[in-house]
Coordinates of C-alpha atoms in Angstrom, one line a residue:
Chain A
A250 CA -8.3 21.9 -1.6
Q251 CA -5.0 20.1 -1.9
T252 CA -2.6 20.2 -4.8
V253 CA 0.3 17.9 -5.7
T254 CA 3.0 18.9 -8.1
Q255 CA 5.6 16.7 -9.8
S256 CA 7.9 19.0 -11.7
Q257 CA 9.8 16.2 -13.6
P258 CA 7.6 14.8 -16.5
E259 CA 10.3 12.3 -17.4
M260 CA 13.6 11.1 -16.1
S261 CA 16.1 8.6 -17.4
V262 CA 19.0 7.0 -15.6
Q263 CA 21.4 4.1 -16.0
E264 CA 20.8 0.8 -14.3
A265 CA 22.3 0.6 -10.8
E266 CA 22.3 4.4 -10.4
T267 CA 20.4 6.3 -7.7
V268 CA 17.5 8.6 -8.8
T269 CA 15.4 11.1 -6.9
L270 CA 11.9 12.0 -8.0
S271 CA 10.5 15.3 -6.7
C272 CA 7.1 16.1 -5.3
T273 CA 5.7 19.2 -3.6
Y274 CA 2.2 19.6 -2.2
D275 CA 0.1 22.3 -0.8
T276 CA -2.4 21.9 2.0
S277 CA -3.7 23.6 5.1
E278 CA -4.3 20.3 6.8
S279 CA -2.2 19.1 9.7
N280 CA -3.2 15.5 9.6
Y281 CA -2.4 13.8 6.3
Y282 CA -0.7 11.0 4.5
L283 CA 1.6 11.0 1.5
F284 CA 2.2 8.2 -0.9
W285 CA 4.3 7.2 -3.9
Y286 CA 2.6 4.8 -6.4
K287 CA 4.3 3.1 -9.3
Q288 CA 2.3 2.4 -12.5
P289 CA 4.1 0.1 -14.9
P290 CA 2.9 -0.5 -18.5
S291 CA 0.3 -2.9 -17.2
R292 CA -1.3 0.2 -15.6
Q293 CA -1.8 -1.5 -12.2
M294 CA -1.1 1.1 -9.5
I295 CA 1.4 -0.4 -7.0
L296 CA 2.0 1.2 -3.6
V297 CA 5.7 1.9 -3.2
I298 CA 5.9 3.8 0.1
R299 CA 3.7 5.7 2.5
Q300 CA 4.5 8.5 5.0
E301 CA 2.4 9.7 7.8
A302 CA 2.7 13.5 8.3
Y303 CA 2.9 13.3 12.0
K304 CA 6.0 11.1 11.8
Q305 CA 9.3 12.9 11.5
Q306 CA 11.2 9.8 10.5
N307 CA 11.5 9.2 6.8
A308 CA 9.8 6.0 5.5
T309 CA 11.9 3.4 3.8
E310 CA 11.1 0.2 1.9
N311 CA 14.1 -1.7 0.7
R312 CA 15.6 0.3 -2.1
F313 CA 13.0 3.0 -1.8
S314 CA 13.2 5.9 0.7
V315 CA 11.6 9.3 1.0
N316 CA 12.9 12.7 2.1
F317 CA 9.9 14.3 3.8
Q318 CA 10.3 18.0 4.5
K319 CA 7.1 19.0 6.2
A320 CA 7.8 22.7 6.5
A321 CA 8.8 22.9 2.9
K322 CA 5.9 20.6 1.9
S323 CA 8.2 18.4 -0.1
F324 CA 8.1 14.7 -0.4
S325 CA 10.8 13.2 -2.7
L326 CA 11.4 9.6 -3.5
K327 CA 14.9 8.1 -3.8
I328 CA 15.4 4.9 -5.6
S329 CA 18.8 3.3 -4.9
D330 CA 20.5 0.7 -7.1
S331 CA 17.8 1.2 -9.8
Q332 CA 16.7 -1.8 -11.8
L333 CA 15.2 -2.3 -15.2
G334 CA 11.9 -3.3 -13.5
D335 CA 11.7 0.2 -11.9
T336 CA 10.8 1.6 -15.3
A337 CA 7.3 3.0 -14.8
M338 CA 5.2 6.1 -14.1
Y339 CA 5.5 7.3 -10.6
F340 CA 2.8 9.2 -8.9
C341 CA 3.0 11.2 -5.7
A342 CA -0.3 11.3 -3.9
F343 CA -1.9 13.1 -0.9
M344 CA -4.7 12.0 1.4
K345 CA -6.2 14.0 4.2
G346 CA -6.5 12.2 7.5
G347 CA -9.9 11.4 8.9
G348 CA -10.7 7.9 7.5
G349 CA -9.9 8.2 3.8
A350 CA -13.2 9.6 2.7
D351 CA -11.7 12.3 0.6
G352 CA -9.7 10.0 -1.6
L353 CA -6.2 10.5 -3.0
T354 CA -5.1 13.6 -4.8
F355 CA -2.4 12.7 -7.3
G356 CA 0.3 14.6 -9.1
K357 CA 0.7 14.4 -12.9
G358 CA 3.4 11.8 -12.6
T359 CA 7.0 11.3 -13.5
H360 CA 7.9 8.8 -16.2
L361 CA 11.1 7.0 -15.0
I362 CA 13.1 5.1 -17.6
I363 CA 15.9 2.9 -16.4
Q364 CA 18.5 2.3 -19.2
P365 CA 20.5 -0.9 -19.4
Chain B
K61 CA -4.9 -13.4 -0.7
A62 CA -6.8 -12.1 -3.7
G63 CA -6.2 -8.5 -4.7
V64 CA -8.7 -5.9 -5.8
T65 CA -10.6 -7.4 -8.8
Q66 CA -12.3 -5.2 -11.4
T67 CA -14.6 -6.4 -14.2
P68 CA -14.8 -6.0 -17.1
R69 CA -11.2 -5.2 -18.0
Y70 CA -12.0 -3.8 -21.4
L71 CA -15.2 -2.6 -23.0
I72 CA -16.3 -0.5 -25.8
K73 CA -19.6 1.5 -25.7
T74 CA -21.4 3.9 -27.9
R75 CA -22.2 7.5 -27.1
G76 CA -25.4 7.8 -25.2
Q77 CA -25.3 4.3 -23.7
Q78 CA -24.6 3.5 -20.1
V79 CA -22.0 1.3 -18.5
T80 CA -21.6 -0.5 -15.2
L81 CA -18.2 -1.4 -13.8
S82 CA -17.7 -3.7 -10.9
C83 CA -15.1 -3.9 -8.2
S84 CA -14.4 -6.6 -5.6
P85 CA -12.2 -5.3 -2.8
I86 CA -9.6 -7.3 -0.8
S87 CA -11.3 -9.5 1.8
G88 CA -11.8 -7.5 4.9
H89 CA -11.6 -4.1 3.3
R90 CA -14.6 -1.9 3.8
S91 CA -13.6 1.2 2.0
V92 CA -13.8 1.3 -1.8
S93 CA -12.9 4.3 -3.9
W94 CA -13.0 5.0 -7.6
Y95 CA -10.7 7.0 -9.9
Q96 CA -10.7 8.1 -13.5
Q97 CA -7.4 8.2 -15.3
T98 CA -7.1 10.1 -18.6
P99 CA -4.1 11.5 -20.5
G100 CA -5.4 15.0 -20.2
Q101 CA -6.7 15.2 -16.7
G102 CA -4.6 12.6 -15.0
L103 CA -5.9 10.7 -12.0
Q104 CA -9.1 12.1 -10.5
F105 CA -11.1 10.9 -7.5
L106 CA -14.7 9.9 -8.3
F107 CA -16.2 8.7 -5.1
E108 CA -15.6 6.7 -1.9
Y109 CA -17.8 4.2 -0.2
F110 CA -17.5 2.8 3.3
S111 CA -20.0 0.3 4.7
E112 CA -22.5 1.0 1.9
T113 CA -22.4 4.7 2.4
Q114 CA -21.0 7.2 -0.1
R115 CA -18.8 9.5 2.1
N116 CA -17.5 11.7 -0.6
K117 CA -17.7 12.5 -4.3
G118 CA -15.2 14.2 -6.6
N119 CA -16.0 16.9 -9.1
F120 CA -17.9 14.8 -11.6
P121 CA -21.4 15.3 -13.1
G122 CA -24.4 13.4 -11.9
R123 CA -24.0 10.9 -14.8
F124 CA -21.4 9.2 -12.6
S125 CA -22.9 7.2 -9.8
G126 CA -22.0 4.3 -7.6
R127 CA -23.0 2.0 -4.9
Q128 CA -21.6 -0.4 -2.4
F129 CA -23.1 -3.7 -1.3
S130 CA -23.2 -5.3 2.1
N131 CA -20.2 -7.6 1.1
S132 CA -18.2 -4.4 0.2
R133 CA -18.3 -5.0 -3.5
S134 CA -18.9 -1.8 -5.4
E135 CA -20.2 -0.8 -8.8
M136 CA -20.0 2.5 -10.6
N137 CA -22.3 3.5 -13.3
V138 CA -21.9 6.1 -16.0
S139 CA -25.1 7.1 -17.9
T140 CA -25.4 8.9 -21.2
L141 CA -21.8 8.2 -22.2
E142 CA -19.8 10.9 -23.8
L143 CA -16.6 10.5 -25.9
G144 CA -14.7 12.2 -23.0
D145 CA -15.7 9.4 -20.6
S146 CA -13.1 7.2 -22.4
A147 CA -10.6 6.4 -19.7
L148 CA -9.1 3.9 -17.4
Y149 CA -11.3 3.5 -14.3
L150 CA -9.4 2.4 -11.2
C151 CA -10.9 0.9 -8.1
A152 CA -9.0 1.0 -4.8
S153 CA -9.7 -0.6 -1.4
S154 CA -8.6 -0.3 2.1
R155 CA -9.7 -1.4 5.5
G156 CA -10.8 2.1 6.2
G157 CA -10.7 3.9 9.5
A158 CA -7.1 4.5 10.5
D159 CA -5.7 2.2 7.9
Y160 CA -4.4 4.2 5.0
T161 CA -2.8 1.4 3.1
I162 CA -4.7 1.6 -0.2
Y163 CA -4.5 -1.1 -2.9
F164 CA -5.6 -0.7 -6.5
G165 CA -7.1 -3.0 -9.0
E166 CA -5.9 -3.4 -12.6
G167 CA -8.6 -1.1 -13.9
S168 CA -11.3 -1.2 -16.4
W169 CA -10.6 0.3 -19.8
L170 CA -13.6 2.1 -21.2
T171 CA -13.7 3.3 -24.8
V172 CA -16.7 5.4 -25.9
V173 CA -17.1 5.6 -29.7

């Protein structure tokens, strides 16, 4: 079974600062995918970024980038030039490869607060 | 392009009753999965359907069941409701296969009293 750990229950930064959210995972699988999801107060889960384990290059999506350290089983999310709209719960998630049948395993989440 | 649609958005049920939640995936998506979100347990995988077949189920009692129709729409059912079933139930869809881009609906809030 896989586990995902987010060690920061809550973080608070000033607008325009850069913030890094931590995530570690444990798995014996070699084929897997990692995700960061954002859940604002509306509770809709929004995909922020996805990383394929077989790709060495870190994924980026505009202001969002990841630091994927496969050997260390670490998958942190960096948000640059943070904005008030980035305030939300952020969940790190793992999915085993093989078609998605096993669903996502989520961490407990990090509540990110962007202060004006 | 319409997103994942879940109905109803909010509902209140009494202990012992049953409930059915519906999910319409994004057009062209054949995989539908369900998750339960509670403050105590966080987000937990319930089950996944692909082409009308349940491929996997999470660690939930048999009171939790689901199905998928030929148009990929899915329903989940919870029978003999307990207070602990109060949660946000999230549906997610993807094309399936090698496509791991997974989109979520807005969820159905279930309160059991």
